[in-house]
Short mmCIF file of C-alpha atoms in Angstrom, two decimals:
data_model
loop_
_atom_site.label_atom_id
_atom_site.label_comp_id
_atom_site.label_asym_id
_atom_site.label_seq_id
_atom_site.Cartn_x
_atom_site.Cartn_y
_atom_site.Cartn_z
CA MET U 1 91.65 88.03 123.47
CA ASN U 2 92.59 91.44 125.25
CA LEU U 3 90.46 92.72 127.70
CA ILE U 4 91.15 96.35 127.20
CA ALA U 5 89.97 98.05 123.93
CA GLU U 6 92.69 99.00 121.44
CA ARG U 7 91.26 102.60 121.25
CA LEU U 8 92.40 103.23 124.89
CA ASN U 9 96.05 102.84 123.55
CA ARG U 10 95.42 105.92 121.52
CA ILE U 11 95.29 108.17 124.69
CA SER U 12 97.16 108.69 127.99
CA ALA U 13 96.18 109.41 131.56
CA SER U 14 96.17 113.27 132.21
CA GLN U 15 99.44 114.34 133.04
CA THR U 16 98.42 117.27 135.17
CA ILE U 17 96.40 115.00 137.35
CA ALA U 18 99.64 112.80 137.68
CA ILE U 19 101.58 115.54 138.86
CA SER U 20 98.90 116.70 141.41
CA THR U 21 98.78 113.17 142.41
CA LYS U 22 102.32 112.73 143.31
CA ALA U 23 102.20 116.07 145.07
CA ARG U 24 99.60 114.79 147.25
CA GLU U 25 101.62 111.73 147.99
CA LEU U 26 104.60 113.52 148.93
CA LYS U 27 102.51 115.99 151.16
CA ALA U 28 100.85 112.74 152.86
CA ALA U 29 104.34 111.56 153.47
CA GLY U 30 105.35 114.74 155.31
CA LYS U 31 106.98 116.88 152.86
CA ASP U 32 106.46 120.54 152.55
CA VAL U 33 104.79 120.81 149.04
CA ILE U 34 103.39 123.76 147.45
CA GLY U 35 101.06 122.59 144.70
CA LEU U 36 100.80 124.89 141.61
CA SER U 37 99.97 122.19 139.13
CA ALA U 38 96.05 122.16 139.24
CA GLY U 39 94.03 124.38 137.27
CA GLU U 40 91.46 125.26 139.90
CA PRO U 41 90.52 128.53 141.61
CA ASP U 42 91.06 128.84 145.13
CA PHE U 43 88.19 131.00 145.81
CA GLU U 44 84.98 129.82 147.31
CA THR U 45 81.91 129.63 145.09
CA PRO U 46 80.04 132.91 145.62
CA GLN U 47 77.19 132.74 148.30
CA HIS U 48 74.26 133.59 146.24
CA ILE U 49 75.18 130.76 143.82
CA LYS U 50 75.44 128.19 147.07
CA ASP U 51 72.14 129.71 148.21
CA ALA U 52 70.39 128.97 144.90
CA ALA U 53 71.61 125.20 145.20
CA ILE U 54 70.12 124.77 148.73
CA ALA U 55 66.71 126.45 147.77
CA ALA U 56 66.93 124.01 144.76
CA ILE U 57 67.26 121.12 147.22
CA GLN U 58 64.72 122.44 149.66
CA ALA U 59 62.11 122.91 146.91
CA GLY U 60 62.65 119.35 145.72
CA ASP U 61 64.33 120.29 142.38
CA THR U 62 66.28 116.88 142.65
CA ARG U 63 64.88 114.77 139.60
CA TYR U 64 66.20 114.13 136.18
CA THR U 65 66.11 116.96 133.88
CA ASP U 66 66.18 117.17 130.06
CA VAL U 67 69.37 115.86 128.70
CA SER U 68 70.63 118.97 127.29
CA GLY U 69 69.81 120.91 130.60
CA THR U 70 66.77 122.49 132.15
CA PRO U 71 64.77 125.23 130.26
CA ALA U 72 66.05 127.50 132.91
CA LEU U 73 69.61 126.87 132.21
CA ARG U 74 69.50 126.84 128.50
CA LYS U 75 67.90 130.20 128.38
CA ALA U 76 70.39 131.64 130.91
CA ALA U 77 73.31 130.28 128.85
CA ALA U 78 71.79 131.83 125.56
CA GLY U 79 71.22 135.14 127.63
CA TYR U 80 75.01 134.86 128.45
CA PHE U 81 76.08 134.57 124.90
CA LYS U 82 73.78 137.37 123.76
CA ARG U 83 74.90 139.80 126.67
CA GLU U 84 78.61 139.02 126.24
CA HIS U 85 79.08 138.71 122.65
CA GLY U 86 75.85 139.48 120.76
CA LEU U 87 75.51 135.90 119.81
CA ASP U 88 72.01 134.70 119.04
CA TYR U 89 71.40 131.05 120.22
CA LYS U 90 67.90 129.68 120.87
CA PRO U 91 67.57 127.55 123.90
CA GLU U 92 67.34 124.60 121.77
CA GLN U 93 70.82 125.18 120.34
CA ILE U 94 72.28 125.12 123.86
CA ILE U 95 73.71 121.85 125.41
CA VAL U 96 74.64 121.62 129.07
CA SER U 97 76.99 118.95 130.16
CA THR U 98 79.00 117.65 133.01
CA GLY U 99 81.82 119.97 132.77
CA GLY U 100 83.28 121.71 129.62
CA LYS U 101 85.24 118.59 128.91
CA GLN U 102 81.98 116.66 128.20
CA VAL U 103 81.07 119.33 125.50
CA ILE U 104 84.28 118.66 123.94
CA PHE U 105 83.78 114.86 123.94
CA ASN U 106 80.35 115.26 122.75
CA ALA U 107 81.29 117.41 119.73
CA MET U 108 84.23 115.28 118.57
CA LEU U 109 82.58 111.92 119.30
CA ALA U 110 79.49 113.20 117.27
CA THR U 111 81.35 114.44 114.20
CA LEU U 112 84.81 112.68 113.68
CA ASN U 113 85.06 109.85 111.58
CA ASP U 114 88.32 107.65 111.15
CA GLY U 115 91.07 109.77 109.82
CA ASP U 116 89.33 113.12 110.13
CA GLU U 117 91.77 115.79 111.30
CA ALA U 118 91.39 118.32 113.98
CA ILE U 119 93.96 121.32 113.94
CA ILE U 120 95.00 122.19 117.68
CA PRO U 121 97.50 125.08 118.31
CA ALA U 122 100.20 124.01 120.92
CA PRO U 123 100.72 124.68 123.84
CA CYS U 124 97.34 123.16 124.28
CA TRP U 125 95.23 121.88 126.92
CA VAL U 126 96.29 118.21 127.58
CA SER U 127 92.91 116.67 126.86
CA TYR U 128 92.25 118.15 123.35
CA PRO U 129 94.50 115.61 121.42
CA ASP U 130 93.38 112.68 123.39
CA ILE U 131 89.83 113.50 123.02
CA VAL U 132 90.34 113.85 119.12
CA ALA U 133 92.33 110.47 118.96
CA LEU U 134 89.71 108.61 121.13
CA ALA U 135 86.90 109.67 118.66
CA GLY U 136 88.95 108.24 115.79
CA GLY U 137 90.33 111.61 114.65
CA LYS U 138 93.80 112.62 113.84
CA PRO U 139 95.14 115.63 116.24
CA VAL U 140 97.37 117.82 113.92
CA ILE U 141 99.50 119.77 116.37
CA VAL U 142 100.74 123.09 115.12
CA ALA U 143 103.26 124.72 117.28
CA ALA U 144 102.93 128.42 118.33
CA GLY U 145 106.02 129.47 120.50
CA GLN U 146 106.97 132.22 122.59
CA ASN U 147 108.23 134.29 119.63
CA GLN U 148 104.57 134.67 118.45
CA GLY U 149 102.91 134.97 121.99
CA PHE U 150 101.84 131.34 121.76
CA LYS U 151 99.31 131.99 119.38
CA LEU U 152 98.44 130.46 115.97
CA THR U 153 99.08 132.58 113.10
CA PRO U 154 96.99 132.73 109.78
CA GLU U 155 99.82 131.40 107.68
CA GLN U 156 100.24 128.54 109.98
CA LEU U 157 96.56 127.70 109.87
CA GLU U 158 96.49 127.82 106.16
CA ALA U 159 99.31 125.41 105.98
CA ALA U 160 97.75 123.11 108.26
CA ILE U 161 94.34 122.53 106.67
CA THR U 162 94.10 119.76 104.43
CA PRO U 163 91.15 117.95 102.56
CA LYS U 164 90.73 115.80 105.78
CA THR U 165 90.49 118.73 108.30
CA LYS U 166 87.03 118.85 109.92
CA TRP U 167 87.91 120.97 113.01
CA LEU U 168 89.93 123.79 114.28
CA ILE U 169 90.10 123.83 118.18
CA LEU U 170 90.74 127.08 119.92
CA ASN U 171 91.22 127.71 123.45
CA ASN U 172 91.03 131.53 124.13
CA PRO U 173 92.39 132.62 126.69
CA SER U 174 94.57 129.30 126.75
CA ASN U 175 95.44 126.73 129.20
CA PRO U 176 98.39 126.33 129.61
CA THR U 177 99.74 129.86 128.61
CA GLY U 178 97.26 132.42 129.49
CA ALA U 179 97.51 133.64 125.85
CA ALA U 180 94.40 135.23 124.47
CA TYR U 181 93.47 136.31 121.03
CA SER U 182 92.34 139.69 120.23
CA LYS U 183 89.51 140.59 117.86
CA ALA U 184 91.77 141.60 115.09
CA GLU U 185 93.90 138.12 115.47
CA LEU U 186 90.56 136.23 115.51
CA LYS U 187 89.48 138.18 112.45
CA ALA U 188 92.62 137.22 110.57
CA LEU U 189 92.13 133.61 111.38
CA ALA U 190 88.56 133.99 110.39
CA GLU U 191 89.63 135.20 106.93
CA VAL U 192 91.49 131.92 106.32
CA LEU U 193 88.59 129.73 107.62
CA LEU U 194 86.12 131.55 105.03
CA ARG U 195 88.28 130.30 102.34
CA HIS U 196 87.67 126.51 103.64
CA PRO U 197 83.99 126.00 104.17
CA ASN U 198 84.31 122.47 105.20
CA VAL U 199 86.33 123.36 108.49
CA TRP U 200 84.19 123.60 111.65
CA ILE U 201 85.49 125.73 114.63
CA PHE U 202 85.33 124.65 118.27
CA THR U 203 86.25 127.57 120.53
CA ASP U 204 86.70 126.98 124.32
CA ASP U 205 86.17 130.24 126.03
CA ILE U 206 85.97 129.15 129.56
CA TYR U 207 88.63 131.47 130.78
CA GLU U 208 87.25 134.57 129.01
CA LYS U 209 86.31 136.54 131.98
CA LEU U 210 89.64 136.37 133.61
CA VAL U 211 91.55 138.71 131.35
CA TYR U 212 93.94 141.57 132.45
CA GLY U 213 95.61 144.80 131.46
CA GLY U 214 92.31 146.00 129.84
CA PHE U 215 92.31 143.24 127.33
CA GLN U 216 88.83 142.60 125.79
CA SER U 217 87.65 139.07 125.33
CA SER U 218 86.41 138.20 122.03
CA THR U 219 85.02 134.94 120.46
CA ILE U 220 85.19 133.95 116.60
CA ALA U 221 81.52 133.63 115.69
CA ALA U 222 80.97 137.04 117.04
CA VAL U 223 83.93 138.53 115.11
CA GLU U 224 83.07 137.00 111.91
CA PRO U 225 79.30 136.17 111.90
CA LYS U 226 79.71 134.00 108.38
CA LEU U 227 81.23 131.38 110.72
CA TYR U 228 78.25 131.11 113.00
CA ASP U 229 76.77 128.20 111.39
CA ARG U 230 79.96 125.96 111.70
CA THR U 231 81.11 127.07 115.29
CA VAL U 232 80.57 125.48 118.64
CA THR U 233 81.19 128.28 121.25
CA MET U 234 81.68 126.52 124.53
CA ASN U 235 81.86 128.18 128.13
CA GLY U 236 81.06 126.95 131.69
CA CYS U 237 80.86 128.12 135.18
CA SER U 238 84.10 126.34 136.69
CA LYS U 239 86.79 129.06 136.38
CA ALA U 240 85.07 132.48 136.49
CA PHE U 241 82.61 131.48 139.12
CA ALA U 242 84.92 129.02 141.05
CA MET U 243 82.51 126.14 140.31
CA THR U 244 84.93 123.28 139.41
CA GLY U 245 83.16 120.70 141.48
CA TRP U 246 79.62 121.65 140.32
CA ARG U 247 80.46 120.36 136.95
CA ILE U 248 78.60 122.66 134.58
CA GLY U 249 79.93 123.20 130.92
CA PHE U 250 77.71 124.69 128.24
CA ALA U 251 77.86 125.38 124.34
CA GLY U 252 75.92 127.19 121.74
CA ALA U 253 76.00 125.20 118.34
CA PRO U 254 74.20 124.96 114.98
CA LEU U 255 70.78 123.21 115.72
CA VAL U 256 71.89 119.96 113.86
CA LEU U 257 75.10 119.43 115.94
CA ALA U 258 73.24 120.27 119.30
CA LYS U 259 70.70 117.65 118.51
CA ALA U 260 73.65 115.13 117.43
CA MET U 261 75.32 116.13 120.91
CA ASP U 262 72.11 115.55 122.79
CA LYS U 263 71.60 112.12 121.13
CA LEU U 264 75.08 111.13 122.39
CA GLN U 265 74.73 112.54 125.86
CA SER U 266 71.49 110.69 126.15
CA GLN U 267 73.32 107.41 125.94
CA SER U 268 76.35 108.45 128.09
CA THR U 269 75.52 110.61 131.24
CA SER U 270 72.18 111.85 130.30
CA ALA U 271 71.91 115.39 132.03
CA THR U 272 74.06 116.71 134.69
CA SER U 273 73.17 117.41 138.25
CA SER U 274 69.70 119.31 138.68
CA ILE U 275 71.09 121.11 141.76
CA SER U 276 74.24 122.11 139.88
CA GLN U 277 72.01 123.37 137.10
CA ALA U 278 69.85 125.54 139.52
CA ALA U 279 73.27 127.11 140.74
CA ALA U 280 74.35 127.81 137.37
CA VAL U 281 71.35 129.85 136.51
CA ALA U 282 72.18 131.96 139.55
CA ALA U 283 75.79 132.14 138.33
CA LEU U 284 74.90 133.35 134.90
CA ASN U 285 71.82 135.60 135.88
CA GLY U 286 72.70 136.97 139.11
CA PRO U 287 75.35 139.47 140.40
CA GLN U 288 78.72 139.39 138.68
CA ASP U 289 80.79 141.57 141.15
CA SER U 290 82.41 138.40 142.53
CA VAL U 291 83.62 137.67 139.01
CA GLU U 292 85.41 140.97 138.97
CA ALA U 293 86.62 140.76 142.64
CA MET U 294 88.48 137.41 141.51
CA ARG U 295 89.64 138.80 138.15
CA VAL U 296 91.49 141.68 140.18
CA VAL U 297 93.04 139.28 142.51
CA TYR U 298 94.32 137.04 139.64
CA GLU U 299 95.82 140.03 137.74
CA ARG U 300 97.78 140.82 140.83
CA ARG U 301 99.01 137.49 141.19
CA ARG U 302 99.95 137.31 137.44
CA ASP U 303 102.10 140.37 137.84
CA LEU U 304 103.66 139.08 140.90
CA VAL U 305 104.68 135.55 139.59
CA VAL U 306 105.67 136.91 136.23
CA GLY U 307 108.08 139.44 137.84
CA LEU U 308 109.62 136.80 140.35
CA LEU U 309 110.08 133.92 137.69
CA ASN U 310 112.00 136.50 135.37
CA LYS U 311 114.43 136.92 138.23
CA ALA U 312 115.26 133.08 138.18
CA ASP U 313 118.48 132.08 136.39
CA GLY U 314 117.55 130.34 132.95
CA LEU U 315 113.94 131.20 132.99
CA HIS U 316 111.98 133.47 130.71
CA CYS U 317 108.29 134.18 131.13
CA LEU U 318 105.79 135.97 129.12
CA ASN U 319 103.07 138.11 130.79
CA PRO U 320 99.64 136.43 129.70
CA GLU U 321 96.65 138.16 128.68
CA GLY U 322 94.38 135.92 130.60
CA ALA U 323 93.47 132.65 132.49
CA PHE U 324 95.46 132.09 135.55
CA TYR U 325 98.62 130.24 134.26
CA VAL U 326 102.18 131.15 133.24
CA PHE U 327 104.28 129.04 130.91
CA PRO U 328 108.06 129.95 131.29
CA SER U 329 110.86 128.59 129.09
CA VAL U 330 113.36 126.48 130.88
CA ALA U 331 115.87 126.65 128.04
CA GLY U 332 118.49 128.29 129.90
CA CYS U 333 118.18 125.46 132.48
CA LEU U 334 118.59 122.53 130.32
CA GLY U 335 121.91 120.45 130.11
CA LYS U 336 122.73 121.37 133.68
CA THR U 337 122.61 119.48 136.95
CA SER U 338 120.60 120.21 140.03
CA ALA U 339 121.88 120.89 143.37
CA GLY U 340 120.59 117.36 144.18
CA GLY U 341 122.47 115.74 141.38
CA LYS U 342 119.71 115.35 138.89
CA LYS U 343 120.66 115.94 135.21
CA ILE U 344 118.19 118.32 133.78
CA GLU U 345 117.88 117.28 130.11
CA THR U 346 114.15 117.73 129.57
CA ASP U 347 111.17 120.18 130.96
CA GLU U 348 110.00 116.79 132.77
CA ASP U 349 113.34 116.43 134.42
CA PHE U 350 113.04 120.05 135.45
CA VAL U 351 109.71 119.69 136.96
CA ILE U 352 110.37 116.33 138.79
CA ALA U 353 113.56 117.88 140.32
CA LEU U 354 111.71 120.79 141.41
CA LEU U 355 109.28 118.69 143.17
CA ASP U 356 111.64 116.50 144.91
CA GLU U 357 114.38 118.96 145.78
CA GLU U 358 112.15 122.21 146.55
CA GLY U 359 108.58 120.73 147.13
CA VAL U 360 106.98 122.95 144.04
CA ALA U 361 104.56 120.95 142.01
CA ALA U 362 104.33 122.27 138.45
CA VAL U 363 103.54 120.66 135.12
CA HIS U 364 106.17 119.99 132.40
CA GLY U 365 105.56 121.52 128.97
CA SER U 366 105.58 118.10 127.35
CA ALA U 367 102.15 117.47 128.90
CA PHE U 368 100.89 120.39 126.72
CA MET U 369 102.40 119.11 123.49
CA PHE U 370 105.15 121.78 123.87
CA PRO U 371 108.52 120.75 125.54
CA GLY U 372 111.08 123.17 126.91
CA HIS U 373 108.53 125.01 129.23
CA PHE U 374 106.63 124.36 132.42
CA ARG U 375 103.22 125.51 133.57
CA ILE U 376 102.43 127.23 136.91
CA SER U 377 98.88 127.85 138.09
CA TYR U 378 98.81 130.97 140.34
CA ALA U 379 95.15 130.27 141.61
CA THR U 380 96.59 130.13 145.08
CA SER U 381 97.56 132.85 147.79
CA ASP U 382 100.06 135.55 147.22
CA GLU U 383 101.98 134.14 150.45
CA LEU U 384 102.27 130.51 148.72
CA LEU U 385 103.28 132.05 145.36
CA VAL U 386 105.96 134.14 146.73
CA GLU U 387 107.43 131.01 148.65
CA ALA U 388 106.98 128.91 145.66
CA CYS U 389 108.83 131.38 143.29
CA THR U 390 111.64 132.01 146.02
CA ARG U 391 112.03 128.15 145.87
CA ILE U 392 112.02 128.01 142.10
CA GLN U 393 114.70 130.75 142.01
CA LYS U 394 116.78 128.88 144.59
CA PHE U 395 116.45 125.83 142.45
CA CYS U 396 117.47 127.49 139.31
CA ALA U 397 120.53 129.11 141.08
CA GLY U 398 121.79 125.73 142.16
CA LEU U 399 121.91 124.41 138.61
CA LYS U 400 125.30 123.78 137.52
#
């Protein structure tokens, strides 16, 4: 009898974490490594949010909360959705979880039966397919390349839907590409979905406050209200408020699904930290100037990195609308040999050789279900970004 459950064979360990781990090991061994593989803001959590957490501790707000979150945080999350998108969610339609990833787990585990399909546009965040697979579903990966801005088209969506389709998972803006769907693009997808009433939509909008060049964030249930009753609108505090370690994700959903997710969470983690929830209330209800200040810095970094990468031999990098990632193509580098003698046949070969020879940690595109590219996070200082891109240029120039 095998100890490990068969279902664990459906998934793999997070490859973004694996690259970050290797980079830390090399750094610990004394190698000069610049880590651009982790999707984590380099800013401190704003002070008023920290102060709210400290006040909660001092007030003795340290006990279990309702599984779906404190009334104050569910009200604040409902207020956020109303303020940002005009979406009306009652507090009982809100679920708060230990990070956005748990919201996704809750939704998929609560709804997917064996063989149910979930359409996932690729490039995609590494965890979407594995979460679907672990829940017994079938990830249906639809490739959306550079030539279409890394965004799913209505025609692709229509072609991917089958009688077994239960979910469309959208990430807007996207990890790993930074691509973001405009209101018109979401409307076009919505028109397809209206023809298929059995397909639910999960939209992960956690990067929506980090958009650039005047781009306006939208979410699909607001763009097409007829989809409200079959949409889960997810957000969280980790990216816009630099609160990754606080572990706060939240979603608005139809009441029947919100209750099912609450039931599942009651038998897994129960509620997330009461202290983190108090901090999240301050994040959502308090001053928003820090969010804009961080956004401005990210936009400058985006422009810096895209400009430098497009000067590297063999790379081609689009200018993304949001998030804090770029996803350049390495097509012009494949089939060559690095200065250190490494044959570059794949995107994974590229990032491993780049890390070994130049000390720059990035994540290969195959990890995001889209080979031939790599992801860089520009959530670090301008100085490190310039140095990293200079090393990448050197590495590419050395390919023969």
